[in-house]
Amino acid sequence: MTAIERARTVAVIGAGTMGQGIAQVALLAGHPVRLYDSAPERAREAVQTVAGRVERLVAKGRLDRAEADEAVRRLASVDALTGLAPAALVIEAIVEDVAVKRELFTALEAVVPQDALLATNTSSLSVTELAAGLEHPGRFLGLHFFNPAPLLPLVEVISGHATDPAAAESAYRTVLGWGKTPVRCADTPGFIVNRIARPFYAEAFAVYEEQGADPATIDAVLRESGGFRMGPFELTDLIGQDVNEAVTRSVWDSFFRSPKFTPSLAQRRLVQSGRLGRKTGHGWFPYAGDAQAPAPHTAGPEEAPEKVTVVGDLGPAAALADLMEEAGIPVTATGHGGPYIQLPGEGQLVLADGKTSVEFTDVVYFDLALDYRDATRIALSAGEDTSERTLAEAIGLFQKLGKKVSVIGDVPGMIVARTVAMLIDLTADAVARGVASAEDIDTAMRLGVNYPLGPSEWHARLGRDWAYDLLHHLDERCPGGRYAPSLALFKLGYAAGEDEDGDGDDNGEGTA
């Protein structure tokens, strides 16, 4: 099937913020648009609101007067579902209630023509379940827009169990023609974005619960080292703790309470206390009045080591050798053993690998960075047996490279590394299960939640067995299944690159 012709009507049910946004998108793409709401006055008000937004686009020079006038003439509200009879596509954006939505779509089947597509904008409910009982479930699918719909480009096109592939293709081509970036997705809990994004929140909350670091420090590390636009604590305060936790619990329940998606007890307590974020004046951080957000932990100044030795291939952190030379720290390289940076005091500086410093005599771990040259902050962790000299040298080294340093607790996988590894694993598993392609998942995560890289892009950059090894080590130290790497991740990279003894540990003797 091809895209729905511009001359055909698009109907939007639900006159709230999302419904108005979707109506605006379809309208400016050239369709006649009909708005319906169970409260007719809300639909009429929504028409005026959308018309006002069109006028503002003219004032900003983004739309000419003739186009705006024509668009407004194509927009109208209707007081009854029968007014949607001409629609070739109906998009529902009402309350997230299965019974209410199913009743609506059953009624719509008696109104719209048989070639009309029926779509739900649900972000959490099963498309398959919503289609159950329809006479023509093949034309039913999900079109999940992101708020605000006129501005955000991503649209998840979700096929339920009974969705006709031709219907999904027509919807895909239609929203593509509207200037959006559609991604194809099977009907799975959370679809793409809300499924794959869970570790971004969950691992940060876990580090906090493990007393590894405070929220401000975790956010700062993920922003300034990981390259994420916002940290998970500030982001969930913006979203609303109740909203974010509800999505997490919905995905967890839908996956039969898999440990991969276990909610955070700390977040549950926050919700129970009524600290829901910006909307209540307090969440992880205070917002009321002249409240000041807590500052991240930043280490005081230390002397940089006079020289270092790079042992083995630092892999994702290989750029550090050049950065140290440029900063005036002499570097000697040896290809045997490692990988680690040998400090003058005989301690080792090791990239996070899912193990802990306490397991070794004198080791400081450093976290993963999106780009070590551009990163402005690096996290370090040390164990009880790590010498003060080794930690001071590690701090001083990164400070010499122009980085702020946050010293966190001895948590396996640290912050950025364990988050990225879990994102990679969930993506590999989703691709293997036919949820979506790796390319569509990468697109969805970049556009839907502003990740600096898609999970598969991270995987390609970090190496085929990096995520598997880190999660394997994490799973040994935190058993229970949460960190057990998926079979898909094993097949994707590690099986092809297994080391000679077959134990999956590529580290040489005496390394972390």
XYZ file of C-alpha atoms in Angstrom:
512
model
C 0.000 0.000 0.000
C 1.040 3.587 -0.572
C 0.693 6.644 1.647
C -2.784 7.981 2.267
C -3.595 10.678 -0.259
C -3.427 14.261 0.998
C -6.976 14.912 -0.146
C -8.357 12.291 2.245
C -9.401 13.126 5.790
C -7.411 12.337 8.923
C -9.421 12.124 12.145
C -7.937 12.647 15.603
C -9.828 11.517 18.692
C -8.841 13.229 21.920
C -8.393 16.987 22.131
C -5.603 17.059 24.697
C -2.025 18.161 24.097
C -1.083 15.062 22.117
C -4.264 15.053 20.034
C -3.785 18.711 19.168
C -0.178 18.086 18.182
C -1.026 15.155 15.913
C -3.837 17.154 14.335
C -1.416 19.995 13.600
C 1.062 17.625 11.955
C -1.575 16.053 9.677
C -3.086 19.447 8.892
C 0.188 21.059 7.800
C 0.931 17.969 5.710
C -2.114 18.885 3.615
C -4.942 16.707 4.930
C -8.434 17.778 5.931
C -8.514 17.122 9.695
C -11.450 16.389 11.979
C -11.093 16.575 15.762
C -13.414 14.688 18.096
C -13.535 14.583 21.877
C -16.074 13.080 24.254
C -16.558 16.650 25.478
C -17.501 18.596 22.300
C -16.468 21.933 23.777
C -12.907 20.618 24.243
C -12.745 19.679 20.567
C -13.926 23.136 19.540
C -11.366 24.770 21.833
C -8.669 22.499 20.402
C -9.496 23.688 16.882
C -8.928 27.270 18.014
C -5.689 26.302 19.733
C -4.325 24.572 16.623
C -5.407 27.507 14.456
C -3.540 29.816 16.838
C -0.393 27.724 16.487
C -0.665 27.953 12.697
C -0.889 31.733 13.021
C 2.259 31.780 15.149
C 4.092 29.876 12.434
C 3.144 32.638 10.001
C 4.400 35.273 12.444
C 7.711 33.420 12.726
C 8.070 33.210 8.958
C 7.809 29.413 8.874
C 4.537 29.347 6.930
C 3.135 31.752 4.359
C -0.243 33.384 4.726
C -1.978 31.528 1.885
C -0.893 28.121 3.221
C -2.026 29.034 6.728
C -5.433 30.217 5.601
C -5.956 27.075 3.552
C -4.866 24.869 6.469
C -7.299 26.520 8.883
C -10.125 26.001 6.373
C -9.354 22.255 6.357
C -9.637 21.984 10.164
C -12.904 21.346 11.989
C -14.313 19.688 15.080
C -17.211 17.247 15.130
C -19.651 16.591 17.950
C -20.295 12.913 17.201
C -18.286 9.946 15.922
C -20.499 9.873 12.842
C -18.784 13.091 11.779
C -15.631 11.048 11.191
C -17.215 8.961 8.429
C -14.984 10.373 5.631
C -11.735 9.508 7.484
C -9.072 7.409 5.766
C -7.018 7.358 8.976
C -8.217 7.703 12.569
C -5.645 8.290 15.318
C -6.797 7.914 18.918
C -5.101 9.853 21.712
C -7.367 9.380 24.726
C -7.006 7.993 28.251
C -4.710 4.951 28.674
C -7.485 2.513 29.481
C -7.915 -0.714 27.512
C -11.682 -0.974 27.995
C -12.323 2.633 26.987
C -10.153 2.390 23.893
C -11.649 -0.923 22.770
C -15.165 0.455 23.112
C -14.160 3.455 21.008
C -12.665 1.424 18.178
C -15.621 -0.961 18.102
C -17.874 2.050 17.596
C -15.565 3.459 14.917
C -15.792 0.297 12.831
C -19.451 1.042 12.225
C -18.636 4.591 11.089
C -15.519 4.677 8.889
C -15.060 2.922 5.524
C -13.471 -0.525 5.452
C -10.262 0.815 3.859
C -9.707 3.299 6.686
C -6.771 2.676 9.013
C -7.389 2.729 12.758
C -4.441 3.739 14.943
C -3.765 4.183 18.642
C -1.186 6.570 20.025
C -0.773 4.481 23.182
C 2.665 4.498 24.752
C 2.194 1.481 27.004
C -0.807 -0.682 26.103
C -0.747 -3.727 23.851
C -1.783 -2.978 20.279
C -2.758 -6.624 19.924
C -5.051 -6.462 22.946
C -6.696 -3.249 21.756
C -7.486 -4.863 18.399
C -9.102 -7.928 19.964
C -12.773 -8.178 19.081
C -12.620 -5.905 16.040
C -14.230 -7.223 12.871
C -11.254 -6.049 10.814
C -8.191 -6.168 13.130
C -5.824 -6.190 10.156
C -6.225 -2.441 9.673
C -5.460 -1.651 13.315
C -1.966 -0.554 14.425
C -0.088 1.762 16.718
C 1.243 5.196 15.751
C 3.164 6.383 18.794
C 4.062 10.062 18.427
C 6.320 11.747 20.957
C 5.360 14.944 22.746
C 5.360 17.638 21.431
C 4.279 15.950 18.200
C 4.852 18.966 15.907
C 8.493 19.227 17.014
C 9.737 15.710 17.705
C 10.402 13.709 14.539
C 10.089 10.135 15.828
C 6.976 7.999 15.293
C 6.890 4.334 16.305
C 4.769 2.352 13.827
C 3.632 -0.699 15.793
C 2.226 -3.838 14.223
C -0.018 -5.929 16.447
C -0.354 -9.688 16.103
C -3.217 -9.276 13.582
C -2.016 -6.117 11.783
C -1.911 -6.513 8.010
C 1.632 -5.735 6.743
C 0.101 -3.595 3.993
C -1.701 -1.467 6.585
C 1.508 -0.948 8.547
C 3.357 -0.020 5.353
C 0.688 2.506 4.388
C 0.865 4.108 7.840
C 4.674 4.140 7.676
C 4.687 5.867 4.287
C 2.014 8.313 5.421
C 3.901 9.609 8.459
C 7.121 9.629 6.428
C 5.353 11.926 3.988
C 4.374 14.142 6.912
C 8.067 14.866 7.471
C 8.418 12.500 10.416
C 10.954 9.729 10.966
C 8.999 6.499 11.388
C 10.480 3.288 12.776
C 8.885 -0.136 12.472
C 8.218 -2.105 15.632
C 6.447 -5.293 16.663
C 3.933 -5.151 19.510
C 6.167 -5.546 22.537
C 5.946 -4.002 26.022
C 7.267 -0.463 25.820
C 7.685 -0.735 22.035
C 11.208 0.488 21.178
C 12.019 3.574 23.237
C 10.285 2.702 26.504
C 11.665 -0.848 26.381
C 15.278 -0.121 25.478
C 15.568 2.994 27.689
C 14.920 1.215 30.993
C 18.627 0.683 31.898
C 19.364 4.387 31.543
C 17.221 4.945 34.618
C 17.599 1.583 36.337
C 21.400 1.457 36.433
C 21.682 4.988 37.766
C 19.177 4.186 40.488
C 21.042 0.944 41.259
C 24.365 2.767 41.672
C 22.616 5.164 44.045
C 21.013 2.319 46.020
C 24.418 0.603 46.249
C 25.783 3.812 47.834
C 28.084 4.237 44.867
C 27.359 7.914 44.284
C 24.777 10.619 44.894
C 22.233 11.628 42.205
C 24.007 14.845 41.211
C 27.286 13.018 40.650
C 25.688 10.194 38.658
C 23.901 12.713 36.439
C 27.101 14.689 35.905
C 29.082 11.588 34.922
C 26.454 10.442 32.407
C 26.302 13.916 30.876
C 29.951 14.919 30.925
C 31.535 11.533 30.304
C 28.753 9.521 28.639
C 27.545 12.330 26.404
C 23.873 12.001 27.363
C 21.797 15.174 27.120
C 20.390 14.890 30.651
C 21.111 12.663 33.620
C 18.444 10.141 34.680
C 17.713 11.837 38.011
C 17.074 15.276 36.528
C 15.223 13.725 33.584
C 12.828 11.705 35.756
C 12.217 14.824 37.849
C 11.200 16.541 34.606
C 9.036 13.631 33.406
C 7.504 13.059 36.838
C 8.608 10.248 39.151
C 5.111 8.768 39.167
C 4.955 8.715 35.359
C 8.430 7.243 34.906
C 7.905 4.603 37.580
C 4.519 3.652 36.116
C 6.135 2.966 32.734
C 8.887 0.940 34.397
C 6.388 -1.129 36.360
C 4.229 -1.637 33.264
C 7.167 -2.984 31.264
C 8.296 -5.126 34.216
C 4.827 -6.626 34.667
C 4.432 -7.180 30.925
C 7.686 -9.138 30.857
C 6.417 -11.346 33.693
C 8.590 -9.467 36.200
C 11.876 -10.234 34.499
C 14.863 -9.115 36.629
C 16.085 -7.182 33.586
C 13.328 -4.627 34.231
C 13.038 -4.640 38.030
C 11.873 -1.221 39.316
C 13.836 0.823 41.827
C 12.843 0.719 45.482
C 14.408 4.160 45.961
C 12.167 5.593 43.250
C 9.138 3.834 44.781
C 9.848 5.555 48.104
C 10.157 8.885 46.312
C 6.742 8.408 44.702
C 5.206 7.284 47.995
C 6.528 10.430 49.670
C 4.853 12.634 47.077
C 8.151 13.976 45.776
C 7.286 13.624 42.102
C 9.764 16.074 40.641
C 9.431 19.570 39.240
C 5.639 19.505 39.322
C 5.597 19.115 43.117
C 8.653 21.252 43.852
C 10.809 18.314 44.936
C 11.942 15.022 43.473
C 15.490 13.744 43.538
C 16.384 17.437 43.669
C 14.629 20.465 45.234
C 12.945 23.032 42.967
C 10.778 25.196 45.212
C 11.655 28.837 45.722
C 15.360 29.604 45.539
C 16.438 25.981 46.072
C 19.876 25.167 44.718
C 20.563 21.845 43.022
C 23.303 19.829 44.772
C 26.718 19.940 43.121
C 28.371 16.724 41.903
C 31.307 15.358 43.846
C 34.518 16.686 42.348
C 37.942 15.644 43.643
C 40.414 18.235 44.834
C 43.664 18.878 42.948
C 46.354 16.197 42.860
C 49.767 15.974 41.210
C 49.875 14.175 37.880
C 52.249 11.199 37.587
C 55.609 11.995 35.999
C 55.285 9.096 33.563
C 53.097 6.057 32.865
C 53.258 2.756 31.024
C 50.388 1.600 28.825
C 50.217 -2.172 29.033
C 48.323 -3.896 26.220
C 45.558 -2.464 24.068
C 43.303 -0.054 25.978
C 40.531 -0.671 23.454
C 37.763 1.916 23.921
C 40.178 4.045 25.970
C 43.072 3.918 23.462
C 42.824 7.689 22.875
C 44.172 8.257 26.397
C 47.715 7.442 25.273
C 47.734 10.361 22.832
C 46.031 12.663 25.339
C 48.664 11.908 27.980
C 51.510 12.579 25.527
C 49.881 15.843 24.489
C 49.556 16.835 28.151
C 53.271 16.275 28.707
C 53.093 12.910 30.499
C 55.669 10.546 28.955
C 54.103 7.255 27.890
C 55.856 3.944 27.443
C 53.849 1.268 25.649
C 54.196 -2.487 25.925
C 52.072 -4.982 24.051
C 52.293 -7.809 26.578
C 49.537 -8.291 29.169
C 47.035 -5.716 30.274
C 45.064 -3.816 29.364
C 45.821 -1.157 31.977
C 47.839 1.974 32.652
C 50.735 1.321 35.017
C 51.223 4.228 37.433
C 54.591 5.135 39.016
C 53.501 3.892 42.442
C 52.949 0.411 40.934
C 49.171 0.769 40.985
C 47.056 0.090 37.924
C 44.448 2.242 36.225
C 41.884 0.006 34.492
C 38.852 0.687 32.301
C 35.599 -0.465 33.933
C 35.061 -4.137 33.104
C 32.371 -5.307 35.526
C 34.795 -6.299 38.264
C 35.608 -4.425 41.486
C 38.761 -2.800 42.810
C 38.530 -4.744 46.082
C 39.405 -7.929 44.206
C 42.891 -6.623 43.435
C 45.841 -5.297 45.377
C 46.153 -1.781 44.035
C 43.704 -0.939 41.263
C 41.713 2.170 40.377
C 38.956 1.787 37.808
C 37.956 4.566 35.402
C 34.631 4.816 33.635
C 33.747 4.647 29.967
C 33.500 7.905 28.010
C 31.774 8.666 24.743
C 34.928 10.504 23.657
C 37.858 10.783 26.048
C 39.130 13.871 24.264
C 35.863 15.779 24.598
C 34.758 14.422 27.981
C 34.894 17.042 30.736
C 34.492 14.650 33.673
C 35.738 11.138 34.450
C 34.583 8.850 37.263
C 37.076 6.771 39.230
C 36.481 4.018 41.774
C 38.857 2.439 44.248
C 38.707 -0.427 46.713
C 39.620 -0.681 50.382
C 43.107 -1.929 49.538
C 43.857 0.706 46.944
C 46.720 2.882 48.147
C 46.235 6.595 48.638
C 49.147 7.216 46.287
C 47.571 5.225 43.448
C 44.243 7.016 43.794
C 45.969 10.400 43.956
C 48.032 9.615 40.850
C 44.898 8.502 38.974
C 43.070 11.689 39.950
C 46.040 13.848 39.024
C 46.441 12.126 35.663
C 42.918 12.913 34.518
C 43.087 16.416 35.955
C 46.218 16.952 33.873
C 44.143 15.963 30.846
C 41.719 18.774 31.707
C 39.008 16.618 33.258
C 37.045 17.030 36.442
C 37.205 13.846 38.484
C 34.427 12.237 40.510
C 35.475 9.424 42.841
C 32.608 6.998 43.380
C 32.161 3.813 45.382
C 33.559 0.471 44.307
C 30.551 -0.600 42.229
C 31.125 -3.102 39.421
C 30.734 -1.609 35.958
C 30.711 1.918 37.410
C 28.136 4.271 35.814
C 28.471 4.878 32.075
C 29.953 1.461 31.301
C 27.235 -0.645 32.917
C 24.492 1.582 31.497
C 25.811 1.305 27.948
C 26.407 -2.452 28.274
C 22.799 -2.995 29.360
C 21.484 -0.828 26.508
C 23.521 -2.904 24.065
C 22.248 -6.169 25.547
C 18.565 -5.197 25.487
C 18.970 -4.050 21.895
C 20.637 -7.280 20.794
C 17.859 -9.278 22.435
C 15.122 -7.121 20.876
C 16.617 -7.463 17.398
C 16.938 -11.233 17.797
C 13.271 -11.454 18.819
C 12.108 -9.486 15.786
C 10.985 -6.430 17.745
C 12.761 -4.012 15.405
C 15.903 -3.725 13.321
C 19.134 -2.538 14.897
C 19.023 0.523 12.635
C 15.490 1.440 13.694
C 16.358 1.001 17.364
C 19.385 3.265 16.978
C 17.248 5.868 15.217
C 14.543 5.648 17.873
C 16.976 6.099 20.761
C 18.758 9.031 19.154
C 15.581 10.868 18.153
C 13.200 9.716 20.881
C 15.413 10.271 23.924
C 18.424 12.154 22.491
C 21.049 9.478 23.124
C 24.478 10.439 21.759
C 24.714 7.078 19.964
C 22.308 4.273 19.314
C 23.051 1.049 21.244
C 24.267 -0.792 18.134
C 26.497 2.171 17.290
C 27.979 1.935 20.790
C 28.465 -1.808 20.261
C 30.303 -1.311 16.974
C 32.550 1.320 18.544
C 33.361 -0.635 21.718
C 34.078 -4.006 20.136
C 32.170 -7.221 19.644
C 32.769 -8.756 23.079
C 33.122 -5.658 25.290
C 29.500 -5.576 26.498
C 29.298 -9.360 26.870
C 32.451 -9.514 29.002
C 31.387 -6.633 31.241
C 27.918 -8.093 31.834
C 29.353 -11.568 32.395
C 31.565 -10.163 35.154
C 28.696 -8.119 36.586
C 26.451 -11.172 36.629
C 29.056 -13.095 38.638
C 29.196 -10.327 41.230
C 25.487 -9.449 41.232
C 23.721 -12.774 40.542
C 19.994 -13.007 39.987
C 19.644 -12.619 36.252
C 19.559 -8.848 35.859
C 23.019 -8.718 34.305
C 23.111 -12.143 32.665
C 24.055 -11.364 29.051
C 21.488 -12.503 26.526
C 22.060 -15.369 24.131
C 21.597 -12.810 21.368
C 24.558 -10.762 22.622
C 26.657 -13.917 22.857
C 25.824 -14.852 19.273
C 26.244 -11.297 18.049
C 29.850 -10.983 18.990
C 31.398 -12.988 21.736
C 31.112 -16.493 20.252
C 33.100 -15.371 17.216
C 35.824 -13.785 19.337
C 36.154 -16.238 22.220
C 39.629 -16.453 23.675
C 41.643 -19.629 23.420
C 40.802 -21.100 26.809
C 37.099 -20.466 26.248
C 36.509 -18.724 29.561
C 35.693 -15.363 28.002
C 38.267 -13.436 30.082
C 40.764 -11.651 27.840
C 42.682 -9.970 30.696
C 46.273 -10.972 31.225
C 47.892 -12.049 34.467
C 48.074 -9.485 37.189
C 45.433 -7.236 35.641
C 41.950 -6.278 36.756
